[in-house]
């Protein structure tokens, strides 16, 4: 690849995650775009194209009203839990193709309180499935980790350690929603939501916005930016035999093949590096079990090794592979359209060495992000500097 | 709510309906009609593949269970040679549930207080015939 088609991230912006009653989802997206433009030192009029993602908070392209009617090409993306990742994938493709050299990927969302409220018809399922009380995402996550713990010897205490780390990291992330530590015993003994998960082990739907300015490497140099290179961005859907949210049945022998494994393998292949060369990772942690399973699904360890990894603190900041350095979804909540881009935002912060109290030591050079969600989609990025 | 006739076979003993792809042999549950699909009934016995306990009342709609919520167990049961299906677990204490335990098909009403309530597939620990 040449300087014209290498893709760099040269500006990042975020609206704090959590609850912001006074602002709409689009308001939070606009806030993030303005912050990213300022970070990159460019104006809205310089933006040649944009991809915007939101699952439940309106049409992203309507933000041109607020940012300026420059006539810019602006394409909306709505792709389940991979919405943000898909916006980023599309944006980098526009630059790699050589058609553009400066653009925007933005994602935002604003969900009501409580669990997501899905209806069976939206997922091709019969009405009885919803009436029975099975359109509840937490059931899937709980059943998946319950099987995984049984097969691979993962203890419930390890679930608690993941949550404890998330809240400890969130303390140091200004954009996080939950910013106070929670003791391990409190996490383990809190009321159960869906066994084996207590209420501290699940993230909540929330609000937030993230924007990334992308440029070709040539354009980045022209602008005098310190480029963070996007070595790979991949998105995949589910393979046969996978076990997904809202599953009335699973094929025999199923439950181990996942969209994540496909997206991860494709990303490592594109980047030309292996999992052992990643310095910091943001992995989908819808709940504490997801981070554990995703360590293996993304290739960072074998199934079952997580028990020892967590006991030794390897995924903490300062460990051999710090994971979810801003507290992940557990501390930040999950506004679907923004969540995957938050991971990339955090990785850019880490590669720039601007993480403050949550900075990974040793000047990390490579960073990995991974989204997984309904209806069986996954998006991965690999950054390096 | 009227019972969903596509869940259970109408003749005794209790059986769940499913569909089988005539070309690939893949079994689909819940049952559906379609080109190349034939209707079959599933086996009554299997082993518990995984489970959880639903501890909070799901949102209505779509949940149509009783207003006063009591937690219930939900499992995936592997029917040998067929498929793994999602169903309620019944006749067992939550803390006695174990992955791998032998289970057999039964049914539970969505709302026991309402006559004609939706019948849900459920599994209970297999009751071995007395020696």
Short mmCIF file of C-alpha atoms in Angstrom, two decimals:
data_model
loop_
_atom_site.label_atom_id
_atom_site.label_comp_id
_atom_site.label_asym_id
_atom_site.label_seq_id
_atom_site.Cartn_x
_atom_site.Cartn_y
_atom_site.Cartn_z
CA UNK A 1 0.00 0.00 0.00
CA UNK A 2 1.11 3.54 -0.66
CA UNK A 3 0.97 6.77 1.29
CA UNK A 4 -2.11 7.66 -0.69
CA UNK A 5 -4.05 4.61 0.44
CA UNK A 6 -2.71 3.89 3.94
CA UNK A 7 -5.39 4.99 6.38
CA UNK A 8 -4.62 7.00 9.51
CA UNK A 9 -6.71 8.33 12.37
CA UNK A 10 -5.77 11.96 12.88
CA UNK A 11 -8.56 13.25 15.11
CA UNK A 12 -10.72 11.82 17.89
CA UNK A 13 -13.67 13.19 19.83
CA UNK A 14 -16.08 11.77 22.38
CA UNK A 15 -19.17 12.84 24.25
CA UNK A 16 -19.06 11.29 27.72
CA UNK A 17 -21.02 8.05 27.98
CA UNK A 18 -23.81 7.51 30.49
CA UNK A 19 -26.98 9.57 30.83
CA UNK A 20 -27.23 13.12 29.50
CA UNK A 21 -30.92 13.98 29.76
CA UNK A 22 -30.57 17.45 28.22
CA UNK A 23 -28.98 16.22 24.97
CA UNK A 24 -30.38 14.06 22.18
CA UNK A 25 -28.29 11.31 20.65
CA UNK A 26 -27.56 13.46 17.63
CA UNK A 27 -26.51 16.34 19.93
CA UNK A 28 -23.95 13.99 21.44
CA UNK A 29 -22.77 12.95 17.98
CA UNK A 30 -22.33 16.59 16.93
CA UNK A 31 -20.41 17.27 20.15
CA UNK A 32 -18.04 14.40 19.32
CA UNK A 33 -17.55 15.56 15.71
CA UNK A 34 -16.64 19.09 16.81
CA UNK A 35 -14.16 17.68 19.33
CA UNK A 36 -12.60 15.43 16.67
CA UNK A 37 -12.30 18.28 14.16
CA UNK A 38 -10.60 20.42 16.79
CA UNK A 39 -8.29 17.55 17.71
CA UNK A 40 -7.28 17.15 14.06
CA UNK A 41 -6.96 20.92 13.56
CA UNK A 42 -9.33 20.99 10.60
CA UNK A 43 -12.71 22.52 9.78
CA UNK A 44 -15.98 20.78 8.92
CA UNK A 45 -15.68 22.21 5.42
CA UNK A 46 -12.51 20.13 4.94
CA UNK A 47 -14.43 16.86 5.41
CA UNK A 48 -14.95 15.12 2.06
CA UNK A 49 -17.21 12.27 3.21
CA UNK A 50 -18.83 10.85 6.33
CA UNK A 51 -20.28 7.57 7.54
CA UNK A 52 -22.57 7.87 10.54
CA UNK A 53 -24.09 5.13 12.68
CA UNK A 54 -26.93 5.02 15.17
CA UNK A 55 -29.16 2.14 16.19
CA UNK A 56 -31.95 4.01 17.95
CA UNK A 57 -31.30 7.76 18.00
CA UNK A 58 -32.17 9.06 14.55
CA UNK A 59 -30.56 9.59 11.16
CA UNK A 60 -26.90 10.60 11.51
CA UNK A 61 -26.82 12.62 8.27
CA UNK A 62 -29.27 15.13 9.74
CA UNK A 63 -26.35 16.51 11.74
CA UNK A 64 -25.27 18.49 8.67
CA UNK A 65 -27.93 21.00 9.80
CA UNK A 66 -25.76 21.73 12.78
CA UNK A 67 -22.27 21.22 11.36
CA UNK A 68 -22.76 23.11 8.10
CA UNK A 69 -24.50 22.53 4.78
CA UNK A 70 -21.34 21.93 2.81
CA UNK A 71 -22.99 19.38 0.55
CA UNK A 72 -20.72 16.68 1.96
CA UNK A 73 -21.40 13.03 1.05
CA UNK A 74 -22.90 11.52 4.24
CA UNK A 75 -24.00 7.87 4.40
CA UNK A 76 -25.96 6.40 7.29
CA UNK A 77 -25.05 2.97 8.65
CA UNK A 78 -27.29 0.75 10.75
CA UNK A 79 -25.87 -2.71 11.34
CA UNK A 80 -26.90 -3.99 14.76
CA UNK A 81 -24.13 -4.05 17.34
CA UNK A 82 -21.53 -3.63 14.57
CA UNK A 83 -22.98 -0.23 13.57
CA UNK A 84 -19.96 1.80 14.69
CA UNK A 85 -17.49 -0.73 13.34
CA UNK A 86 -19.31 -0.80 10.03
CA UNK A 87 -19.17 3.00 9.78
CA UNK A 88 -15.42 2.87 10.38
CA UNK A 89 -14.93 0.00 7.94
CA UNK A 90 -16.80 1.92 5.25
CA UNK A 91 -14.89 5.12 5.91
CA UNK A 92 -11.48 3.45 5.64
CA UNK A 93 -12.57 1.77 2.40
CA UNK A 94 -13.35 5.17 0.89
CA UNK A 95 -9.76 6.23 1.54
CA UNK A 96 -8.10 2.93 0.57
CA UNK A 97 -9.92 3.11 -2.76
CA UNK A 98 -8.12 6.37 -3.45
CA UNK A 99 -11.37 8.24 -4.02
CA UNK A 100 -11.07 10.46 -0.93
CA UNK A 101 -8.31 11.41 1.48
CA UNK A 102 -10.09 13.03 4.45
CA UNK A 103 -13.31 11.87 6.07
CA UNK A 104 -15.32 11.13 9.18
CA UNK A 105 -16.73 8.10 10.99
CA UNK A 106 -19.22 9.02 13.71
CA UNK A 107 -21.48 6.95 15.93
CA UNK A 108 -23.93 7.86 18.67
CA UNK A 109 -26.93 6.45 20.49
CA UNK A 110 -29.42 7.04 23.26
CA UNK A 111 -31.31 4.03 24.64
CA UNK A 112 -34.10 3.93 27.22
CA UNK A 113 -33.29 2.64 30.70
CA UNK A 114 -33.30 -1.08 31.38
CA UNK A 115 -32.76 -4.08 29.16
CA UNK A 116 -33.17 -3.76 25.40
CA UNK A 117 -36.81 -4.29 24.46
CA UNK A 118 -36.81 -6.45 21.35
CA UNK A 119 -39.87 -7.88 19.62
CA UNK A 120 -39.82 -11.40 18.11
CA UNK A 121 -41.12 -10.37 14.67
CA UNK A 122 -38.05 -8.14 14.20
CA UNK A 123 -35.89 -11.27 14.43
CA UNK A 124 -38.06 -13.64 12.41
CA UNK A 125 -39.30 -15.44 15.53
CA UNK A 126 -42.86 -16.55 16.41
CA UNK A 127 -44.96 -14.53 18.85
CA UNK A 128 -44.92 -17.28 21.51
CA UNK A 129 -41.14 -16.81 21.86
CA UNK A 130 -41.63 -13.25 23.06
CA UNK A 131 -44.70 -14.08 25.15
CA UNK A 132 -42.64 -16.76 26.94
CA UNK A 133 -40.12 -14.13 28.05
CA UNK A 134 -37.21 -15.25 25.87
CA UNK A 135 -36.56 -11.95 24.02
CA UNK A 136 -34.08 -11.06 26.76
CA UNK A 137 -30.44 -10.66 25.73
CA UNK A 138 -29.13 -11.36 29.24
CA UNK A 139 -30.40 -14.95 29.04
CA UNK A 140 -28.16 -15.66 26.06
CA UNK A 141 -25.03 -14.21 27.64
CA UNK A 142 -25.69 -16.15 30.84
CA UNK A 143 -26.32 -19.46 29.07
CA UNK A 144 -23.22 -19.00 26.89
CA UNK A 145 -20.85 -18.38 29.81
CA UNK A 146 -22.49 -21.09 31.93
CA UNK A 147 -21.58 -23.64 29.25
CA UNK A 148 -18.12 -22.13 28.80
CA UNK A 149 -17.38 -22.23 32.56
CA UNK A 150 -18.47 -25.88 32.64
CA UNK A 151 -16.30 -26.88 29.67
CA UNK A 152 -13.20 -24.85 30.48
CA UNK A 153 -13.00 -24.59 34.25
CA UNK A 154 -13.69 -20.87 34.64
CA UNK A 155 -14.78 -19.87 38.16
CA UNK A 156 -17.45 -17.36 39.07
CA UNK A 157 -14.74 -15.44 40.94
CA UNK A 158 -13.06 -14.78 37.58
CA UNK A 159 -16.26 -13.11 36.37
CA UNK A 160 -16.00 -10.90 39.43
CA UNK A 161 -12.37 -10.07 38.70
CA UNK A 162 -13.31 -8.85 35.21
CA UNK A 163 -15.96 -6.50 36.61
CA UNK A 164 -13.67 -5.29 39.40
CA UNK A 165 -10.99 -4.37 36.83
CA UNK A 166 -13.52 -2.59 34.62
CA UNK A 167 -14.69 -0.28 37.40
CA UNK A 168 -11.10 0.31 38.59
CA UNK A 169 -10.10 1.39 35.06
CA UNK A 170 -13.23 3.53 34.61
CA UNK A 171 -12.15 5.70 37.54
CA UNK A 172 -9.41 7.10 35.29
CA UNK A 173 -11.47 7.54 32.10
CA UNK A 174 -13.22 10.93 31.91
CA UNK A 175 -15.68 9.55 29.34
CA UNK A 176 -16.74 6.55 31.47
CA UNK A 177 -20.19 6.33 33.08
CA UNK A 178 -19.30 4.36 36.24
CA UNK A 179 -16.31 6.03 37.80
CA UNK A 180 -15.94 4.44 41.20
CA UNK A 181 -14.36 1.18 42.24
CA UNK A 182 -16.51 -1.73 43.39
CA UNK A 183 -15.09 -4.34 45.76
CA UNK A 184 -14.85 -7.93 44.53
CA UNK A 185 -17.08 -9.24 47.34
CA UNK A 186 -19.72 -6.62 46.55
CA UNK A 187 -19.71 -7.70 42.90
CA UNK A 188 -19.93 -11.40 43.74
CA UNK A 189 -22.62 -11.06 46.39
CA UNK A 190 -24.86 -8.55 44.62
CA UNK A 191 -28.35 -9.68 43.52
CA UNK A 192 -28.31 -12.13 40.65
CA UNK A 193 -29.73 -10.87 37.32
CA UNK A 194 -29.33 -14.00 35.24
CA UNK A 195 -27.23 -16.75 36.81
CA UNK A 196 -24.19 -16.72 37.06
CA UNK A 197 -24.20 -12.93 36.58
CA UNK A 198 -24.91 -10.44 39.36
CA UNK A 199 -26.02 -6.92 38.54
CA UNK A 200 -22.42 -5.60 38.52
CA UNK A 201 -21.45 -8.10 35.82
CA UNK A 202 -23.71 -6.66 33.10
CA UNK A 203 -23.31 -3.41 31.22
CA UNK A 204 -26.35 -1.19 30.71
CA UNK A 205 -27.71 0.34 27.54
CA UNK A 206 -26.70 4.00 27.68
CA UNK A 207 -25.87 7.13 25.71
CA UNK A 208 -22.83 8.65 24.08
CA UNK A 209 -21.15 9.73 20.86
CA UNK A 210 -17.73 9.18 19.26
CA UNK A 211 -16.15 10.66 16.14
CA UNK A 212 -12.95 9.73 14.32
CA UNK A 213 -11.27 11.75 11.56
CA UNK A 214 -9.60 9.51 8.97
CA UNK A 215 -7.01 10.58 6.44
CA UNK A 216 -4.66 9.03 3.94
CA UNK A 217 -1.10 8.89 5.23
CA UNK A 218 -0.11 11.51 2.66
CA UNK A 219 -2.88 13.85 3.79
CA UNK A 220 -1.99 13.24 7.44
CA UNK A 221 1.60 14.31 6.79
CA UNK A 222 0.42 17.33 4.84
CA UNK A 223 -1.66 18.37 7.87
CA UNK A 224 1.27 17.82 10.21
CA UNK A 225 -0.64 15.22 12.21
CA UNK A 226 0.93 12.43 14.22
CA UNK A 227 -0.77 9.57 12.45
CA UNK A 228 -2.11 6.46 14.11
CA UNK A 229 -2.32 3.89 11.34
CA UNK A 230 -5.36 1.69 10.82
CA UNK A 231 -3.67 -1.59 9.90
CA UNK A 232 -6.93 -3.55 9.65
CA UNK A 233 -10.67 -3.09 9.97
CA UNK A 234 -12.88 -6.13 9.44
CA UNK A 235 -16.52 -7.03 9.96
CA UNK A 236 -18.00 -10.52 9.79
CA UNK A 237 -21.37 -12.25 10.28
CA UNK A 238 -22.02 -15.58 11.97
CA UNK A 239 -20.82 -18.96 10.66
CA UNK A 240 -22.88 -22.18 10.76
CA UNK A 241 -23.41 -23.66 14.21
CA UNK A 242 -22.86 -20.43 16.11
CA UNK A 243 -24.84 -19.67 19.30
CA UNK A 244 -26.37 -16.21 19.17
CA UNK A 245 -28.76 -13.99 21.07
CA UNK A 246 -32.46 -14.97 20.71
CA UNK A 247 -31.70 -18.60 19.75
CA UNK A 248 -34.63 -21.02 20.13
CA UNK A 249 -32.24 -23.77 19.03
CA UNK A 250 -28.59 -24.53 18.29
CA UNK A 251 -27.20 -27.05 15.83
CA UNK A 252 -25.60 -30.13 17.39
CA UNK A 253 -21.93 -29.46 18.02
CA UNK A 254 -22.60 -25.75 17.84
CA UNK A 255 -21.64 -22.93 20.14
CA UNK A 256 -17.95 -22.59 19.41
CA UNK A 257 -17.77 -21.15 15.88
CA UNK A 258 -18.34 -17.39 16.09
CA UNK A 259 -18.36 -14.27 13.96
CA UNK A 260 -15.61 -13.00 16.28
CA UNK A 261 -13.21 -15.80 15.28
CA UNK A 262 -13.75 -14.92 11.60
CA UNK A 263 -13.31 -11.16 12.06
CA UNK A 264 -10.22 -11.63 14.24
CA UNK A 265 -8.48 -14.02 11.85
CA UNK A 266 -9.15 -11.69 8.92
CA UNK A 267 -7.82 -8.69 10.84
CA UNK A 268 -4.59 -10.38 11.92
CA UNK A 269 -4.06 -11.58 8.36
CA UNK A 270 -4.54 -8.07 6.94
CA UNK A 271 -2.28 -6.49 9.54
CA UNK A 272 0.38 -9.15 9.10
CA UNK A 273 0.89 -9.56 12.85
CA UNK A 274 -0.22 -12.09 15.46
CA UNK A 275 -2.08 -11.79 18.76
CA UNK A 276 1.19 -11.93 20.73
CA UNK A 277 2.25 -8.67 19.09
CA UNK A 278 -0.74 -6.68 20.44
CA UNK A 279 0.12 -4.29 23.29
CA UNK A 280 -3.40 -3.26 24.41
CA UNK A 281 -6.88 -4.57 23.59
CA UNK A 282 -10.49 -3.41 23.92
CA UNK A 283 -12.75 -6.48 23.81
CA UNK A 284 -16.56 -6.59 23.80
CA UNK A 285 -17.63 -6.93 27.43
CA UNK A 286 -21.41 -6.79 27.35
CA UNK A 287 -20.99 -8.74 30.54
CA UNK A 288 -18.04 -10.06 32.50
CA UNK A 289 -18.15 -13.45 30.77
CA UNK A 290 -17.90 -11.97 27.30
CA UNK A 291 -14.46 -10.50 27.99
CA UNK A 292 -13.25 -13.92 29.14
CA UNK A 293 -14.61 -15.79 26.12
CA UNK A 294 -13.49 -13.08 23.72
CA UNK A 295 -9.89 -13.34 24.93
CA UNK A 296 -9.89 -16.83 23.44
CA UNK A 297 -12.12 -16.15 20.44
CA UNK A 298 -9.81 -13.33 19.34
CA UNK A 299 -6.77 -15.59 19.66
CA UNK A 300 -5.08 -14.09 22.72
CA UNK A 301 -5.19 -17.31 24.74
CA UNK A 302 -6.50 -20.87 24.63
CA UNK A 303 -9.89 -21.77 26.11
CA UNK A 304 -9.52 -22.11 29.86
CA UNK A 305 -6.26 -20.18 30.23
CA UNK A 306 -8.25 -17.10 31.27
CA UNK A 307 -8.61 -18.49 34.81
CA UNK A 308 -4.86 -18.18 35.31
CA UNK A 309 -4.62 -14.92 33.32
CA UNK A 310 -7.11 -13.24 35.64
CA UNK A 311 -5.61 -14.68 38.81
CA UNK A 312 -2.26 -13.22 37.73
CA UNK A 313 -3.71 -9.86 36.70
CA UNK A 314 -2.44 -10.15 33.13
CA UNK A 315 -5.33 -8.10 31.72
CA UNK A 316 -4.91 -5.22 34.14
CA UNK A 317 -3.16 -2.00 33.16
CA UNK A 318 0.48 -2.97 33.68
CA UNK A 319 -0.22 -6.61 32.84
CA UNK A 320 1.07 -8.42 29.78
CA UNK A 321 -2.11 -7.60 27.80
CA UNK A 322 -4.16 -4.76 29.31
CA UNK A 323 -7.81 -5.23 28.31
CA UNK A 324 -10.57 -2.62 28.35
CA UNK A 325 -8.39 0.15 29.70
CA UNK A 326 -11.28 2.64 29.96
CA UNK A 327 -13.51 0.16 31.78
CA UNK A 328 -15.14 -1.14 28.60
CA UNK A 329 -18.89 -1.51 28.30
CA UNK A 330 -19.14 -2.49 31.97
CA UNK A 331 -17.96 0.97 33.06
CA UNK A 332 -19.02 3.00 30.01
CA UNK A 333 -22.41 1.46 29.21
CA UNK A 334 -23.40 0.47 25.70
CA UNK A 335 -24.85 3.03 23.30
CA UNK A 336 -24.86 0.63 20.35
CA UNK A 337 -23.90 3.05 17.56
CA UNK A 338 -21.03 4.56 19.55
CA UNK A 339 -19.66 1.58 21.44
CA UNK A 340 -17.27 0.15 18.85
CA UNK A 341 -15.90 3.59 18.04
CA UNK A 342 -15.30 4.23 21.76
CA UNK A 343 -12.92 1.28 21.73
CA UNK A 344 -10.98 2.79 18.82
CA UNK A 345 -11.00 6.20 20.54
CA UNK A 346 -9.50 4.61 23.63
CA UNK A 347 -6.86 2.81 21.58
CA UNK A 348 -5.80 6.08 19.92
CA UNK A 349 -5.54 7.68 23.37
CA UNK A 350 -3.33 4.80 24.51
CA UNK A 351 -1.09 4.86 21.42
CA UNK A 352 -0.65 8.62 21.83
CA UNK A 353 0.35 8.09 25.46
CA UNK A 354 -2.48 10.32 26.70
CA UNK A 355 -4.20 7.81 29.00
CA UNK A 356 -3.26 9.58 32.26
CA UNK A 357 -4.11 7.35 35.22
CA UNK A 358 -5.09 4.54 32.89
CA UNK A 359 -2.14 4.79 30.50
CA UNK A 360 -0.60 1.45 29.57
CA UNK A 361 3.11 1.68 30.46
CA UNK A 362 5.93 1.03 28.00
CA UNK A 363 4.64 3.22 25.13
CA UNK A 364 2.34 0.69 23.41
CA UNK A 365 2.74 0.48 19.63
CA UNK A 366 -0.18 -1.80 18.64
CA UNK A 367 -3.80 -1.78 19.75
CA UNK A 368 -6.75 -4.08 19.06
CA UNK A 369 -10.49 -3.50 19.27
CA UNK A 370 -13.35 -5.99 19.02
CA UNK A 371 -17.13 -5.63 18.95
CA UNK A 372 -19.63 -8.46 19.11
CA UNK A 373 -23.40 -8.38 19.23
CA UNK A 374 -26.79 -9.11 17.78
CA UNK A 375 -27.63 -10.72 15.44
CA UNK A 376 -24.26 -12.48 15.37
CA UNK A 377 -21.93 -9.80 14.05
CA UNK A 378 -18.39 -8.82 14.95
CA UNK A 379 -16.04 -5.99 13.97
CA UNK A 380 -12.31 -5.80 14.67
CA UNK A 381 -9.66 -3.13 14.19
CA UNK A 382 -5.90 -3.15 14.61
CA UNK A 383 -4.06 0.15 15.04
CA UNK A 384 -0.34 0.84 15.19
CA UNK A 385 1.88 3.85 15.35
CA UNK B 1 -53.71 -15.98 24.14
CA UNK B 2 -54.45 -19.10 22.11
CA UNK B 3 -51.99 -21.98 22.18
CA UNK B 4 -49.54 -22.00 19.31
CA UNK B 5 -50.39 -25.16 17.43
CA UNK B 6 -47.05 -25.24 15.68
CA UNK B 7 -45.14 -26.03 18.91
CA UNK B 8 -46.59 -29.38 19.96
CA UNK B 9 -47.78 -32.40 17.98
CA UNK B 10 -51.49 -32.96 18.58
CA UNK B 11 -51.35 -36.68 19.42
CA UNK B 12 -50.04 -38.26 22.64
CA UNK B 13 -47.44 -38.65 24.02
CA UNK B 14 -46.24 -35.07 24.24
CA UNK B 15 -43.88 -34.26 21.37
CA UNK B 16 -42.39 -31.09 19.93
CA UNK B 17 -42.71 -30.33 16.24
CA UNK B 18 -39.70 -29.38 14.17
CA UNK B 19 -38.78 -29.20 10.52
CA UNK B 20 -36.09 -31.15 8.66
CA UNK B 21 -34.37 -29.98 5.52
CA UNK B 22 -34.79 -32.85 3.06
CA UNK B 23 -31.51 -32.04 1.32
CA UNK B 24 -29.13 -31.39 4.19
CA UNK B 25 -30.90 -33.22 7.00
CA UNK B 26 -30.54 -30.14 9.21
CA UNK B 27 -33.27 -29.87 11.84
CA UNK B 28 -34.96 -26.52 12.45
CA UNK B 29 -36.76 -25.53 15.65
CA UNK B 30 -39.25 -23.93 16.05
CA UNK B 31 -41.15 -25.74 13.32
CA UNK B 32 -41.73 -23.85 10.10
CA UNK B 33 -43.13 -24.62 6.69
CA UNK B 34 -41.10 -24.13 3.56
CA UNK B 35 -39.83 -25.57 0.32
CA UNK B 36 -37.76 -28.68 0.89
CA UNK B 37 -38.79 -28.94 4.56
CA UNK B 38 -40.65 -31.83 6.14
CA UNK B 39 -42.38 -31.83 9.52
CA UNK B 40 -40.95 -34.15 12.17
CA UNK B 41 -41.40 -34.70 15.91
CA UNK B 42 -38.41 -34.45 18.21
CA UNK B 43 -37.25 -36.99 20.78
CA UNK B 44 -38.47 -36.59 24.34
CA UNK B 45 -35.19 -37.14 26.17
CA UNK B 46 -31.88 -35.35 26.23
CA UNK B 47 -29.14 -33.84 28.38
CA UNK B 48 -28.83 -30.32 29.71
CA UNK B 49 -26.42 -28.31 27.52
CA UNK B 50 -26.56 -25.03 29.45
CA UNK B 51 -28.96 -22.95 31.55
CA UNK B 52 -29.63 -19.74 33.43
CA UNK B 53 -32.26 -18.37 35.80
CA UNK B 54 -34.39 -15.42 34.74
CA UNK B 55 -34.43 -13.29 37.91
CA UNK B 56 -36.29 -10.17 36.73
CA UNK B 57 -39.60 -9.76 34.95
CA UNK B 58 -38.99 -9.38 31.20
CA UNK B 59 -40.48 -6.30 29.57
CA UNK B 60 -44.10 -6.38 28.39
CA UNK B 61 -44.59 -6.44 25.47
CA UNK B 62 -43.62 -9.00 24.41
CA UNK B 63 -43.60 -10.94 27.74
CA UNK B 64 -47.12 -12.17 28.56
CA UNK B 65 -46.46 -14.00 31.84
CA UNK B 66 -48.06 -13.18 35.20
CA UNK B 67 -47.74 -9.63 36.52
CA UNK B 68 -46.44 -10.97 39.83
CA UNK B 69 -43.06 -12.36 38.79
CA UNK B 70 -41.44 -15.50 40.13
CA UNK B 71 -37.98 -16.39 38.72
CA UNK B 72 -37.84 -19.34 36.36
CA UNK B 73 -35.06 -21.48 34.96
CA UNK B 74 -34.33 -21.61 31.26
CA UNK B 75 -32.15 -24.22 29.63
CA UNK B 76 -30.79 -25.58 26.40
CA UNK B 77 -31.33 -29.33 26.10
CA UNK B 78 -29.39 -31.47 23.65
CA UNK B 79 -31.63 -34.06 22.00
CA UNK B 80 -29.21 -36.77 20.80
CA UNK B 81 -28.77 -36.91 17.05
CA UNK B 82 -31.22 -34.04 16.55
CA UNK B 83 -30.75 -30.52 17.87
CA UNK B 84 -30.21 -28.40 21.01
CA UNK B 85 -33.41 -26.58 21.97
CA UNK B 86 -34.28 -23.80 24.39
CA UNK B 87 -37.00 -24.53 26.97
CA UNK B 88 -38.09 -23.91 30.54
CA UNK B 89 -36.69 -26.20 33.24
CA UNK B 90 -39.18 -27.42 35.80
CA UNK B 91 -39.52 -29.77 38.80
CA UNK B 92 -36.01 -28.93 40.01
CA UNK B 93 -34.49 -26.46 42.49
CA UNK B 94 -32.31 -23.82 40.85
CA UNK B 95 -29.24 -24.88 42.82
CA UNK B 96 -29.68 -28.53 41.83
CA UNK B 97 -29.44 -27.84 38.08
CA UNK B 98 -26.31 -29.33 36.50
CA UNK B 99 -25.07 -29.26 32.93
CA UNK B 100 -25.11 -32.81 31.55
CA UNK B 101 -28.05 -34.03 33.61
CA UNK B 102 -30.61 -36.27 31.91
CA UNK B 103 -33.91 -34.52 31.13
CA UNK B 104 -37.25 -35.33 29.57
CA UNK B 105 -39.90 -33.25 27.85
CA UNK B 106 -42.91 -31.89 29.67
CA UNK B 107 -44.84 -28.62 29.46
CA UNK B 108 -45.63 -25.66 31.71
CA UNK B 109 -48.37 -23.04 31.38
CA UNK B 110 -47.13 -19.48 30.87
CA UNK B 111 -49.59 -18.33 33.55
CA UNK B 112 -50.79 -21.15 35.85
CA UNK B 113 -53.67 -18.96 37.11
CA UNK B 114 -55.23 -18.60 33.67
CA UNK B 115 -57.17 -21.44 32.05
CA UNK B 116 -55.99 -22.07 28.49
CA UNK B 117 -52.73 -20.19 29.04
CA UNK B 118 -49.98 -20.58 26.44
CA UNK B 119 -48.31 -24.00 26.82
CA UNK B 120 -44.54 -23.80 26.88
CA UNK B 121 -42.13 -26.65 26.22
CA UNK B 122 -40.24 -27.57 29.37
CA UNK B 123 -37.81 -30.21 30.55
CA UNK B 124 -37.61 -31.92 33.93
CA UNK B 125 -35.05 -34.33 35.37
CA UNK B 126 -35.67 -37.77 33.90
CA UNK B 127 -37.73 -39.95 36.19
CA UNK B 128 -36.25 -43.44 35.88
CA UNK B 129 -38.77 -46.24 35.86
CA UNK B 130 -38.70 -48.16 39.17
CA UNK B 131 -36.58 -51.31 38.93
#
